[in-house]
GROMACS .gro file of C-alpha atoms in nm:
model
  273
    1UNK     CA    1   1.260   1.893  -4.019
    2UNK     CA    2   0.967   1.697  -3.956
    3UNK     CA    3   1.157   1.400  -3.902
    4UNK     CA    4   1.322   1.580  -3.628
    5UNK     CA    5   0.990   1.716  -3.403
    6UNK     CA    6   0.847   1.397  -3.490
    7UNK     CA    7   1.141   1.204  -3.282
    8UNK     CA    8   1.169   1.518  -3.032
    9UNK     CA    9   0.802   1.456  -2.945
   10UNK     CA   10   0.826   1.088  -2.919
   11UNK     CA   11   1.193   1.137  -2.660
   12UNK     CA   12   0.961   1.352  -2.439
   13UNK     CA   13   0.737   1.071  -2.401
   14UNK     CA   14   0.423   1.207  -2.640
   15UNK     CA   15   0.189   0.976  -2.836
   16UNK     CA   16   0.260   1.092  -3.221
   17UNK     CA   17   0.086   0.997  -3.526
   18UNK     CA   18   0.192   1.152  -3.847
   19UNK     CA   19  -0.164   1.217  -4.070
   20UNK     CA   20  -0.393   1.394  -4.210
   21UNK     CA   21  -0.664   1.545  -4.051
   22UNK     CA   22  -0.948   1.703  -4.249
   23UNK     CA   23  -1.266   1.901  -4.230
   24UNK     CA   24  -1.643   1.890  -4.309
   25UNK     CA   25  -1.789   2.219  -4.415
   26UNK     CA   26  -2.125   2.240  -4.609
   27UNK     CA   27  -2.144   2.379  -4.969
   28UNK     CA   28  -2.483   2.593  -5.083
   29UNK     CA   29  -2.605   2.236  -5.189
   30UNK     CA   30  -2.561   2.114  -4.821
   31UNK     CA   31  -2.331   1.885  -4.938
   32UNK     CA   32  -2.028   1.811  -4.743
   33UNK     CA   33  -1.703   1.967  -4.861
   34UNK     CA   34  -1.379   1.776  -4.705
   35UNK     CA   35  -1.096   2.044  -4.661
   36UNK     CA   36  -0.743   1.916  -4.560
   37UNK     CA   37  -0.625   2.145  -4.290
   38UNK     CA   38  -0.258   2.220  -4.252
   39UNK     CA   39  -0.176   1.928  -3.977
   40UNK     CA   40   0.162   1.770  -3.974
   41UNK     CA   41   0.117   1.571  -3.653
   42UNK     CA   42  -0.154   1.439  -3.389
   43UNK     CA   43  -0.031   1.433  -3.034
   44UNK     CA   44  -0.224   1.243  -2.800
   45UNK     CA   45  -0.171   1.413  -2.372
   46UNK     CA   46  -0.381   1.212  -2.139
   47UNK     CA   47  -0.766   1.247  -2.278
   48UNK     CA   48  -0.626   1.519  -2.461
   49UNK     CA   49  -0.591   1.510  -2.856
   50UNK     CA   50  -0.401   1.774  -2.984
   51UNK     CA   51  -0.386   1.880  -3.361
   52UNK     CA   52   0.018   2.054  -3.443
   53UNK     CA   53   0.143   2.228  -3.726
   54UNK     CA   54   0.505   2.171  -3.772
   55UNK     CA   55   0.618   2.565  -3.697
   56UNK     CA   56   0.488   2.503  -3.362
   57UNK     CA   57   0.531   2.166  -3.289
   58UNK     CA   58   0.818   2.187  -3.075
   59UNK     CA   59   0.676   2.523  -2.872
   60UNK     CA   60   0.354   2.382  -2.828
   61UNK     CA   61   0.522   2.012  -2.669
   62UNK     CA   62   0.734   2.219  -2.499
   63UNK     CA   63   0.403   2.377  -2.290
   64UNK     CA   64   0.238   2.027  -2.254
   65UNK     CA   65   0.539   1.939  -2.107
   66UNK     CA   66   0.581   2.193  -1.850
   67UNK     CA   67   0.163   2.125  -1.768
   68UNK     CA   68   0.300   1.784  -1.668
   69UNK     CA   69   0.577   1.892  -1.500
   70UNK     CA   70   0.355   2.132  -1.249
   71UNK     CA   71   0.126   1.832  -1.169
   72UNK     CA   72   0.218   1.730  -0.819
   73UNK     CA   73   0.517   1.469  -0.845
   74UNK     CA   74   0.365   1.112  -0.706
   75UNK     CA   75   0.446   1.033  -0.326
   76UNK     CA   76   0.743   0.759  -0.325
   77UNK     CA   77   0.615   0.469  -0.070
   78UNK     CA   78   0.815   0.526   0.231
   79UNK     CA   79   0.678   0.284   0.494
   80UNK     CA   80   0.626  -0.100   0.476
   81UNK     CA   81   0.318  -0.191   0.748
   82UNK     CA   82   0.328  -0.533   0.749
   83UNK     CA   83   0.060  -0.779   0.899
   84UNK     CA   84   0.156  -1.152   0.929
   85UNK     CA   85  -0.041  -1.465   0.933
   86UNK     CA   86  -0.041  -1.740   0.752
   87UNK     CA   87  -0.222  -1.764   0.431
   88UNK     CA   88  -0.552  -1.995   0.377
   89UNK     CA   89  -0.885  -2.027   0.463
   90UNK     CA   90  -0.842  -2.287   0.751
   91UNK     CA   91  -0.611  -2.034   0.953
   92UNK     CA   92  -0.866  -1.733   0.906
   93UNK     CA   93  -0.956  -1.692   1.247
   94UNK     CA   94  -0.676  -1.854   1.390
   95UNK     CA   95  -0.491  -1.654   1.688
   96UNK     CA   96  -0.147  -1.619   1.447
   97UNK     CA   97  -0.342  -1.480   1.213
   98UNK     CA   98  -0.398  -1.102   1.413
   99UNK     CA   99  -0.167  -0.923   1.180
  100UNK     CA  100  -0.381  -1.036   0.921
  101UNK     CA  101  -0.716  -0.969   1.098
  102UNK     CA  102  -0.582  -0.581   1.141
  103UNK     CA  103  -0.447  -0.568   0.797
  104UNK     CA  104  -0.807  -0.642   0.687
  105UNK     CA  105  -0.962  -0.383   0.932
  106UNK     CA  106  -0.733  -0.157   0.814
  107UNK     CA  107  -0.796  -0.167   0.454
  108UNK     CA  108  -1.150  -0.135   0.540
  109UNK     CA  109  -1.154   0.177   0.690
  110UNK     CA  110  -0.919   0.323   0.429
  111UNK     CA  111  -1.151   0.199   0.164
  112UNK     CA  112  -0.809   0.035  -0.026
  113UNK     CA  113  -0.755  -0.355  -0.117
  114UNK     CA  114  -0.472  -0.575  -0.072
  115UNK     CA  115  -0.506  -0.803  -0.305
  116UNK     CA  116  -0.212  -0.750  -0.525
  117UNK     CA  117   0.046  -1.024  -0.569
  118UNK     CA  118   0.378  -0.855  -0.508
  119UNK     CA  119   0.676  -0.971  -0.331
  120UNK     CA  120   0.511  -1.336  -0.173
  121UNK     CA  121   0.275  -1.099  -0.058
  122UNK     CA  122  -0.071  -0.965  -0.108
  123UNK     CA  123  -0.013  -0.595  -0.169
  124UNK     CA  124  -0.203  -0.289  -0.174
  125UNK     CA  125  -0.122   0.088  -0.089
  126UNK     CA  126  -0.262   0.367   0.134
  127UNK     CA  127  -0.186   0.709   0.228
  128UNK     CA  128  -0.131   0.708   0.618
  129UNK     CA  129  -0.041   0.989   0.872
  130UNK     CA  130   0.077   1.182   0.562
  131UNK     CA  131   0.330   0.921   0.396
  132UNK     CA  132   0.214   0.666   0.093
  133UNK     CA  133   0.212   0.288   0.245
  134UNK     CA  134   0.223  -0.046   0.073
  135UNK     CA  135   0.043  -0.237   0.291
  136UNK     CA  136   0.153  -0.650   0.302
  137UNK     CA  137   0.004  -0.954   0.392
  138UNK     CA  138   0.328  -1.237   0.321
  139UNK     CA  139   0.149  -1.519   0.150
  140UNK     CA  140   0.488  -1.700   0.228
  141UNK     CA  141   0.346  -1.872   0.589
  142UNK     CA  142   0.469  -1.715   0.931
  143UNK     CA  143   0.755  -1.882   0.937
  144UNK     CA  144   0.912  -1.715   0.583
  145UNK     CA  145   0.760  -1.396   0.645
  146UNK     CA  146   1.140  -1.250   0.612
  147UNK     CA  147   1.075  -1.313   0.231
  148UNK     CA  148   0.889  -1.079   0.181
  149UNK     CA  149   0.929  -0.799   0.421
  150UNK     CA  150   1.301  -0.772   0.301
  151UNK     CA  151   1.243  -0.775  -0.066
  152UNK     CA  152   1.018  -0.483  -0.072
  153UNK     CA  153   1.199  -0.305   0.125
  154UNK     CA  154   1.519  -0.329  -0.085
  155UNK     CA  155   1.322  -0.256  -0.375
  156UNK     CA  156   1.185   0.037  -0.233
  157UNK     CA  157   1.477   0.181  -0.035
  158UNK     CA  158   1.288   0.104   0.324
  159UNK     CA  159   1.522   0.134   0.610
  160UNK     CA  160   1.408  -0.059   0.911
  161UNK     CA  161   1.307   0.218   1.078
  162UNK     CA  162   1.017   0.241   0.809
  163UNK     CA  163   0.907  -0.135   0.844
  164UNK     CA  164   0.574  -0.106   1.051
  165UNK     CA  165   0.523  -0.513   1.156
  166UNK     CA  166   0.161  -0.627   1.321
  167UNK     CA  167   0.202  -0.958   1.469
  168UNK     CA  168   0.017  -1.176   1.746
  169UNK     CA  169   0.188  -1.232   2.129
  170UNK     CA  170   0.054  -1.482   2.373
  171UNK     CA  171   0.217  -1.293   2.642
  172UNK     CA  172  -0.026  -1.004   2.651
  173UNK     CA  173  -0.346  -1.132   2.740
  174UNK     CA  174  -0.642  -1.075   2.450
  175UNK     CA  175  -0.785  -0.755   2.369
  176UNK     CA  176  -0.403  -0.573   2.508
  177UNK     CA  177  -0.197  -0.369   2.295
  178UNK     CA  178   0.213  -0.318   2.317
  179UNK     CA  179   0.353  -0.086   2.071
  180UNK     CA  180   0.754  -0.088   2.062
  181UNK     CA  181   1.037   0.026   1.894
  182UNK     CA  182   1.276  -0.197   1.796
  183UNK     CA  183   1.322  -0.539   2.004
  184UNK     CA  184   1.397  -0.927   1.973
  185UNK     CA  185   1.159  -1.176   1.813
  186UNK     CA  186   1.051  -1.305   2.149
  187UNK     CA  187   0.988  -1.611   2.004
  188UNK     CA  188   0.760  -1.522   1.722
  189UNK     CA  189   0.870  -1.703   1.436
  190UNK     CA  190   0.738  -1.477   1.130
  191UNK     CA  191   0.933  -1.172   1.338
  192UNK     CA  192   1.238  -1.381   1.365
  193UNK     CA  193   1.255  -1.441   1.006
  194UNK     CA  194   1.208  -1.055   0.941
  195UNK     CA  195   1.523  -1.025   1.125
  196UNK     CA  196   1.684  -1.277   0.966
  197UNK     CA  197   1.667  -1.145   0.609
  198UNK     CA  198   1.687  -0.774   0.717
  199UNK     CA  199   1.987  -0.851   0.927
  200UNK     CA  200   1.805  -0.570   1.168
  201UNK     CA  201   1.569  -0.551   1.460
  202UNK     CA  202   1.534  -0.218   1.407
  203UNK     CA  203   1.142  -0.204   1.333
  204UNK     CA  204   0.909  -0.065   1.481
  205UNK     CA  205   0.570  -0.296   1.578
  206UNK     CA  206   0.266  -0.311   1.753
  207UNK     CA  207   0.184  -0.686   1.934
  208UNK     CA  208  -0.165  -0.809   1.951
  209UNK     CA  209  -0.246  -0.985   2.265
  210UNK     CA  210  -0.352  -1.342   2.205
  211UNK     CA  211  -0.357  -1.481   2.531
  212UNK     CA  212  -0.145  -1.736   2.742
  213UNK     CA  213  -0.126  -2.092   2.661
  214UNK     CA  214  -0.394  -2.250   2.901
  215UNK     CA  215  -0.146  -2.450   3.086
  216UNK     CA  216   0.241  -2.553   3.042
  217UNK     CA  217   0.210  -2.868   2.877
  218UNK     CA  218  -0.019  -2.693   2.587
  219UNK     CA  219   0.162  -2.728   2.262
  220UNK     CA  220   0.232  -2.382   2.178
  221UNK     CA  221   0.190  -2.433   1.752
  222UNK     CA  222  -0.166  -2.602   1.875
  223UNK     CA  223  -0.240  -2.316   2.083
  224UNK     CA  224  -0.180  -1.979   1.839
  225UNK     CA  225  -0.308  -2.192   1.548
  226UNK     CA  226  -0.644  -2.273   1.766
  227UNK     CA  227  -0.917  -2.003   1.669
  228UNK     CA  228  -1.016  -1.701   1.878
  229UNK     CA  229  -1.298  -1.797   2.076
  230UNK     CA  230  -1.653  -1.645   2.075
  231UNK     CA  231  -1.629  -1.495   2.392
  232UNK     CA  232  -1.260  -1.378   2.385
  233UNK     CA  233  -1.390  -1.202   2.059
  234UNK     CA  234  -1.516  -0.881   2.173
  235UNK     CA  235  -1.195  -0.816   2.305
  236UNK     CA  236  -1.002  -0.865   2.017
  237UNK     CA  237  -1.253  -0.699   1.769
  238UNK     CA  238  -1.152  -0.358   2.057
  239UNK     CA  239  -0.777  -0.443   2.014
  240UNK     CA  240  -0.793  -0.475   1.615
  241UNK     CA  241  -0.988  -0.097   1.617
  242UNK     CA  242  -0.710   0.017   1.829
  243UNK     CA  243  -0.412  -0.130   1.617
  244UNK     CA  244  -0.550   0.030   1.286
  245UNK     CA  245  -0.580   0.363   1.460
  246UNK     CA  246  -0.241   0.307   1.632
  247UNK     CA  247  -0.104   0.263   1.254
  248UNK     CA  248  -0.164   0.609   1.130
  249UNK     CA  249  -0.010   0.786   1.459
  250UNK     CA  250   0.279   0.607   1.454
  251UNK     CA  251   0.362   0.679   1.150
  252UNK     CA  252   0.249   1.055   1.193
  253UNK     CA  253   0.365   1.086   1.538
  254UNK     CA  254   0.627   0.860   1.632
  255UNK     CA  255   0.663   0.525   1.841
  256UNK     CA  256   0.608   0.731   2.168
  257UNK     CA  257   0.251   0.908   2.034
  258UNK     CA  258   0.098   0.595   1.965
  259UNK     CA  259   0.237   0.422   2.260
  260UNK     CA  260   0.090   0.668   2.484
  261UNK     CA  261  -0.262   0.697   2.313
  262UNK     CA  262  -0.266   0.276   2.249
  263UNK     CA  263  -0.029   0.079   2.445
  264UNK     CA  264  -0.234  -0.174   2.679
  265UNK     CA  265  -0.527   0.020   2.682
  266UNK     CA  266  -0.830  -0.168   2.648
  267UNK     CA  267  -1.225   0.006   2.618
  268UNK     CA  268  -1.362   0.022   2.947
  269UNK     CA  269  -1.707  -0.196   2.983
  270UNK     CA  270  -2.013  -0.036   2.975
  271UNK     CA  271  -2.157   0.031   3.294
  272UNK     CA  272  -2.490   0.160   3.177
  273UNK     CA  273  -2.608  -0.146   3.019
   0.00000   0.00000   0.00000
């Protein structure tokens, strides 16, 4: 019989020990008397230590059980938000690296890290417009970022729909903001290979304006891995705030919510100073 609650207890996923637990009482000397007390099994719950005769043993499991079973269930992840860039500290402040510079802001206003290496990415997870995130930064360089993106979300069950991608575009000039749908990779190599490996362009994202290539002839890998510059920075600190808050309501809201509270809008200068 005890054989049986013991293995019963261990299926429903309890820590069991099998001892003997005993007890101090004084005698008139003040000496202490050890008493064996009528314990067939120590089941551990959490912080939780629970002492279980084997009459009730099976009742009494039964009950934790059920206390874990009213616990609210955990959230499943059901959004990817992606930021790309390429990894390193020589690209830091480079203008490909915007997805990461919003990733960063947004982790910091969440008070969450992403620092967990998962899928050729840095990983870390958030709770945003309602739905648990995993948040990515693909440590697989811009041009791979389809690595990573489309592993997690077959592990996870993502449909493209659910794959939130923050990327630079040196079309929009800096500081501008262009939330969309779904769309081509408009010759943005990290979005291109998100298509590639999820066979979709399906996604919604929201482009960062970079700025234009000064002139024509400008080599455009010279130009988006050149840094911001201090006085285009302003702008792009305003269009980094706005991405992060354009995050949580499109994922609460919809594409069209964020695209009407966030799409090209930039903060109007201060006419006071």
């Amino acid at each position: 019989m005890e054989n049986i609650i013991f293995n019963e207890l261990k299926l429903r996923g309890f820590n069991v020990d099998v001892g003997v637990v005993t007890q101090c009482s004084k005698n008139e000397k003040g000496n202490c008397v050890r008493k064996q007390l009528e314990i067939d099994f120590v089941c551990n719950k959490g912080s939780k230590r629970y002492y279980i005769q084997s009459a009730y043993a099976l009742p009494n499991a039964a009950k934790l059980e059920q206390e874990q079973k009213n616990k609210p269930a955990a959230q499943p992840i059901d959004w990817l938000v992606v930021g790309l860039g390429n990894p390193g500290k020589k690209y830091e402040n480079n203008r490909h690296n915007t997805g990461f510079r919003v990733m960063d802001a947004l982790c910091s206003k969440h008070s969450v890290r992403c620092d967990r290496s998962k899928f050729h990415a840095l990983t870390g997870e958030a709770v945003l417009g309602g739905h648990r995130c995993l948040l990515m930064k693909p440590q697989t360089f811009m041009n791979a970022s389809g690595d990573a993106v489309a592993e997690a979300a077959d592990f996870y069950k993502i449909p493209p729909e659910h794959v939130l991608v923050i990327f630079d575009d040196i079309s929009l000039p800096v500081g501008a903001l262009r939330i969309r749908p779904k769309g081509s990779a408009g010759g943005q190599n990290g979005v291109k290979s998100i298509i590639n490996m999820m066979g979709s362009e399906q996604f919604p994202r929201i482009k960062v304006g970079v700025g234009a290539k000064p002139h024509p002839d400008y080599d455009l890998a010279d130009w988006v891995l050149s840094n911001v510059t201090e006085e285009e920075m302003p702008a792009m600190n305003d269009a980094v705030e706005r991405a992060v808050l354009a995050v949580s309501e499109l994922i609460a809201n919809g594409v069209p919510a964020a695209t009407q509270k966030y799409n090209g809008k930039q903060k109007q200068p201060d006419t006071h100073k």
